[in-house]
mmCIF file of C-alpha atoms in Angstrom:
data_model
loop_
_atom_site.group_PDB
_atom_site.id
_atom_site.type_symbol
_atom_site.label_atom_id
_atom_site.label_comp_id
_atom_site.label_asym_id
_atom_site.label_seq_id
_atom_site.Cartn_x
_atom_site.Cartn_y
_atom_site.Cartn_z
ATOM 1 C CA GLN A 1 -6.568 -3.045 10.281
ATOM 2 C CA VAL A 2 -9.595 -3.576 12.629
ATOM 3 C CA GLN A 3 -9.978 -1.927 16.046
ATOM 4 C CA LEU A 4 -12.297 -3.392 18.437
ATOM 5 C CA VAL A 5 -13.735 -1.548 21.464
ATOM 6 C CA GLU A 6 -16.069 -3.456 23.819
ATOM 7 C CA SER A 7 -18.549 -1.857 26.296
ATOM 8 C CA GLY A 8 -21.436 -2.802 28.464
ATOM 9 C CA GLY A 9 -19.713 -4.630 31.244
ATOM 10 C CA GLY A 10 -20.634 -4.034 34.842
ATOM 11 C CA LEU A 11 -21.922 -5.406 38.119
ATOM 12 C CA VAL A 12 -24.983 -7.441 38.109
ATOM 13 C CA GLN A 13 -26.724 -9.967 40.386
ATOM 14 C CA ALA A 14 -27.041 -13.501 39.757
ATOM 15 C CA GLY A 15 -30.074 -14.175 37.483
ATOM 16 C CA GLY A 16 -29.695 -10.808 35.773
ATOM 17 C CA SER A 17 -28.799 -9.842 32.243
ATOM 18 C CA LEU A 18 -26.403 -7.730 30.402
ATOM 19 C CA ARG A 19 -25.623 -6.831 26.959
ATOM 20 C CA LEU A 20 -22.101 -6.435 25.791
ATOM 21 C CA SER A 21 -21.225 -4.423 22.577
ATOM 22 C CA CYS A 22 -18.222 -4.501 20.374
ATOM 23 C CA ALA A 23 -17.662 -1.575 18.061
ATOM 24 C CA ALA A 24 -15.410 -2.283 15.203
ATOM 25 C CA SER A 25 -13.523 0.380 13.003
ATOM 26 C CA GLY A 26 -12.995 -0.150 9.376
ATOM 27 C CA ARG A 27 -15.135 -0.668 6.332
ATOM 28 C CA THR A 28 -14.635 -4.539 6.187
ATOM 29 C CA PHE A 29 -16.161 -5.582 9.388
ATOM 30 C CA SER A 30 -18.756 -7.829 7.353
ATOM 31 C CA SER A 31 -15.661 -9.940 6.015
ATOM 32 C CA TYR A 32 -14.644 -11.000 9.551
ATOM 33 C CA ALA A 33 -15.963 -13.724 11.665
ATOM 34 C CA MET A 34 -16.303 -12.403 15.226
ATOM 35 C CA GLY A 35 -16.052 -14.292 18.561
ATOM 36 C CA TRP A 36 -16.540 -13.442 22.221
ATOM 37 C CA PHE A 37 -14.024 -14.794 24.759
ATOM 38 C CA ARG A 38 -13.614 -14.354 28.428
ATOM 39 C CA GLN A 39 -10.851 -14.780 31.124
ATOM 40 C CA ALA A 40 -11.595 -15.021 34.730
ATOM 41 C CA PRO A 41 -8.851 -14.306 37.373
ATOM 42 C CA GLY A 42 -6.221 -17.089 37.700
ATOM 43 C CA LYS A 43 -7.790 -18.911 34.702
ATOM 44 C CA GLU A 44 -7.033 -19.282 31.032
ATOM 45 C CA ARG A 45 -8.935 -17.282 28.443
ATOM 46 C CA GLU A 46 -12.007 -19.323 27.244
ATOM 47 C CA PHE A 47 -14.239 -19.491 24.116
ATOM 48 C CA VAL A 48 -17.805 -18.014 24.670
ATOM 49 C CA ALA A 49 -19.423 -17.635 21.257
ATOM 50 C CA VAL A 50 -18.605 -17.100 17.618
ATOM 51 C CA SER A 51 -20.513 -15.709 14.704
ATOM 52 C CA SER A 52 -19.971 -16.143 11.065
ATOM 53 C CA TRP A 53 -19.379 -12.905 8.860
ATOM 54 C CA SER A 54 -23.095 -12.845 7.921
ATOM 55 C CA GLY A 55 -24.372 -13.767 11.437
ATOM 56 C CA GLY A 56 -26.051 -16.805 9.872
ATOM 57 C CA ALA A 57 -23.958 -19.353 11.678
ATOM 58 C CA THR A 58 -23.397 -19.259 15.365
ATOM 59 C CA PHE A 59 -21.761 -21.523 18.098
ATOM 60 C CA TYR A 60 -21.604 -21.392 21.795
ATOM 61 C CA ALA A 61 -19.733 -22.834 24.543
ATOM 62 C CA ASN A 62 -21.658 -25.487 26.449
ATOM 63 C CA SER A 63 -21.561 -23.335 29.710
ATOM 64 C CA VAL A 64 -23.432 -20.495 28.094
ATOM 65 C CA THR A 65 -25.737 -22.339 25.614
ATOM 66 C CA GLY A 66 -29.347 -21.377 26.139
ATOM 67 C CA ARG A 67 -28.381 -18.221 28.205
ATOM 68 C CA PHE A 68 -26.203 -16.027 25.870
ATOM 69 C CA THR A 69 -26.850 -14.870 22.375
ATOM 70 C CA ILE A 70 -24.293 -13.585 19.926
ATOM 71 C CA SER A 71 -25.497 -11.241 17.138
ATOM 72 C CA ARG A 72 -24.048 -8.624 14.767
ATOM 73 C CA ASP A 73 -25.066 -5.421 12.961
ATOM 74 C CA ASN A 74 -23.012 -5.346 9.755
ATOM 75 C CA ALA A 75 -24.413 -1.937 8.823
ATOM 76 C CA ASN A 76 -23.276 -0.492 12.156
ATOM 77 C CA ASN A 77 -20.067 -2.375 12.662
ATOM 78 C CA THR A 78 -21.085 -3.765 15.919
ATOM 79 C CA LEU A 79 -21.137 -7.078 17.721
ATOM 80 C CA TYR A 80 -23.253 -7.922 20.575
ATOM 81 C CA LEU A 81 -23.483 -10.518 23.283
ATOM 82 C CA GLN A 82 -26.623 -10.758 25.107
ATOM 83 C CA MET A 83 -26.260 -12.397 28.396
ATOM 84 C CA ASN A 84 -29.247 -13.677 30.392
ATOM 85 C CA SER A 85 -29.535 -15.739 33.681
ATOM 86 C CA LEU A 86 -25.983 -14.739 34.686
ATOM 87 C CA LYS A 87 -24.200 -16.786 37.281
ATOM 88 C CA PRO A 88 -21.241 -15.958 39.451
ATOM 89 C CA GLU A 89 -19.107 -18.197 37.388
ATOM 90 C CA ASP A 90 -19.684 -15.826 34.389
ATOM 91 C CA THR A 91 -17.602 -13.398 36.074
ATOM 92 C CA ALA A 92 -14.657 -12.425 33.915
ATOM 93 C CA VAL A 93 -13.167 -10.006 31.485
ATOM 94 C CA TYR A 94 -14.937 -10.238 28.020
ATOM 95 C CA TYR A 95 -13.057 -9.860 24.946
ATOM 96 C CA CYS A 96 -14.334 -9.539 21.343
ATOM 97 C CA ALA A 97 -12.017 -10.780 18.552
ATOM 98 C CA ALA A 98 -12.110 -10.794 14.800
ATOM 99 C CA ASP A 99 -10.585 -12.823 12.088
ATOM 100 C CA ARG A 100 -11.293 -13.687 8.550
ATOM 101 C CA SER A 101 -11.204 -17.294 9.462
ATOM 102 C CA SER A 102 -14.193 -18.634 11.249
ATOM 103 C CA ILE A 103 -12.037 -21.484 12.722
ATOM 104 C CA ALA A 104 -9.648 -18.803 14.028
ATOM 105 C CA ALA A 105 -12.497 -16.925 15.602
ATOM 106 C CA ARG A 106 -13.703 -20.177 17.169
ATOM 107 C CA THR A 107 -10.304 -21.124 18.462
ATOM 108 C CA GLY A 108 -9.073 -17.744 19.593
ATOM 109 C CA ARG A 109 -6.332 -17.539 17.115
ATOM 110 C CA CYS A 110 -7.577 -14.065 15.956
ATOM 111 C CA ASP A 111 -5.695 -11.245 14.325
ATOM 112 C CA TYR A 112 -7.604 -8.683 16.225
ATOM 113 C CA TRP A 113 -8.704 -8.168 19.785
ATOM 114 C CA GLY A 114 -10.379 -5.547 21.956
ATOM 115 C CA GLN A 115 -9.173 -4.315 25.243
ATOM 116 C CA GLY A 116 -11.937 -6.248 27.293
ATOM 117 C CA THR A 117 -14.841 -5.201 29.552
ATOM 118 C CA GLN A 118 -15.304 -6.481 32.979
ATOM 119 C CA VAL A 119 -18.397 -8.343 33.946
ATOM 120 C CA THR A 120 -18.929 -9.179 37.564
ATOM 121 C CA VAL A 121 -21.895 -11.256 38.815
ATOM 122 C CA SER A 122 -22.654 -11.276 42.440
ATOM 123 C CA SER A 123 -24.254 -14.120 44.258
#
């Protein structure tokens, strides 16, 4: 079992930055690929970024490439999402997710999900 708890969301002006964290329980965090997803009101959940178990391989949605950075600290069981140059369209609830499969972590078919953290970007 893996439990995930996101934090770091909030209200920020357009052009600003936030760093989201996802704290994971369990001793096998480093065995899981990890992803960030988001869901805006009235829209389907969408992929944001994914990290391999080691952090050596990452992949981003086109909409956030060059602005967001996913990273992980396996020693401290924590996943991060650094978000820069935020836009109003980035407003959503952000979720972290974990799966042993990198493909699942990329496509959202993950075994474990956090409860989400709200990010609101004002114009």
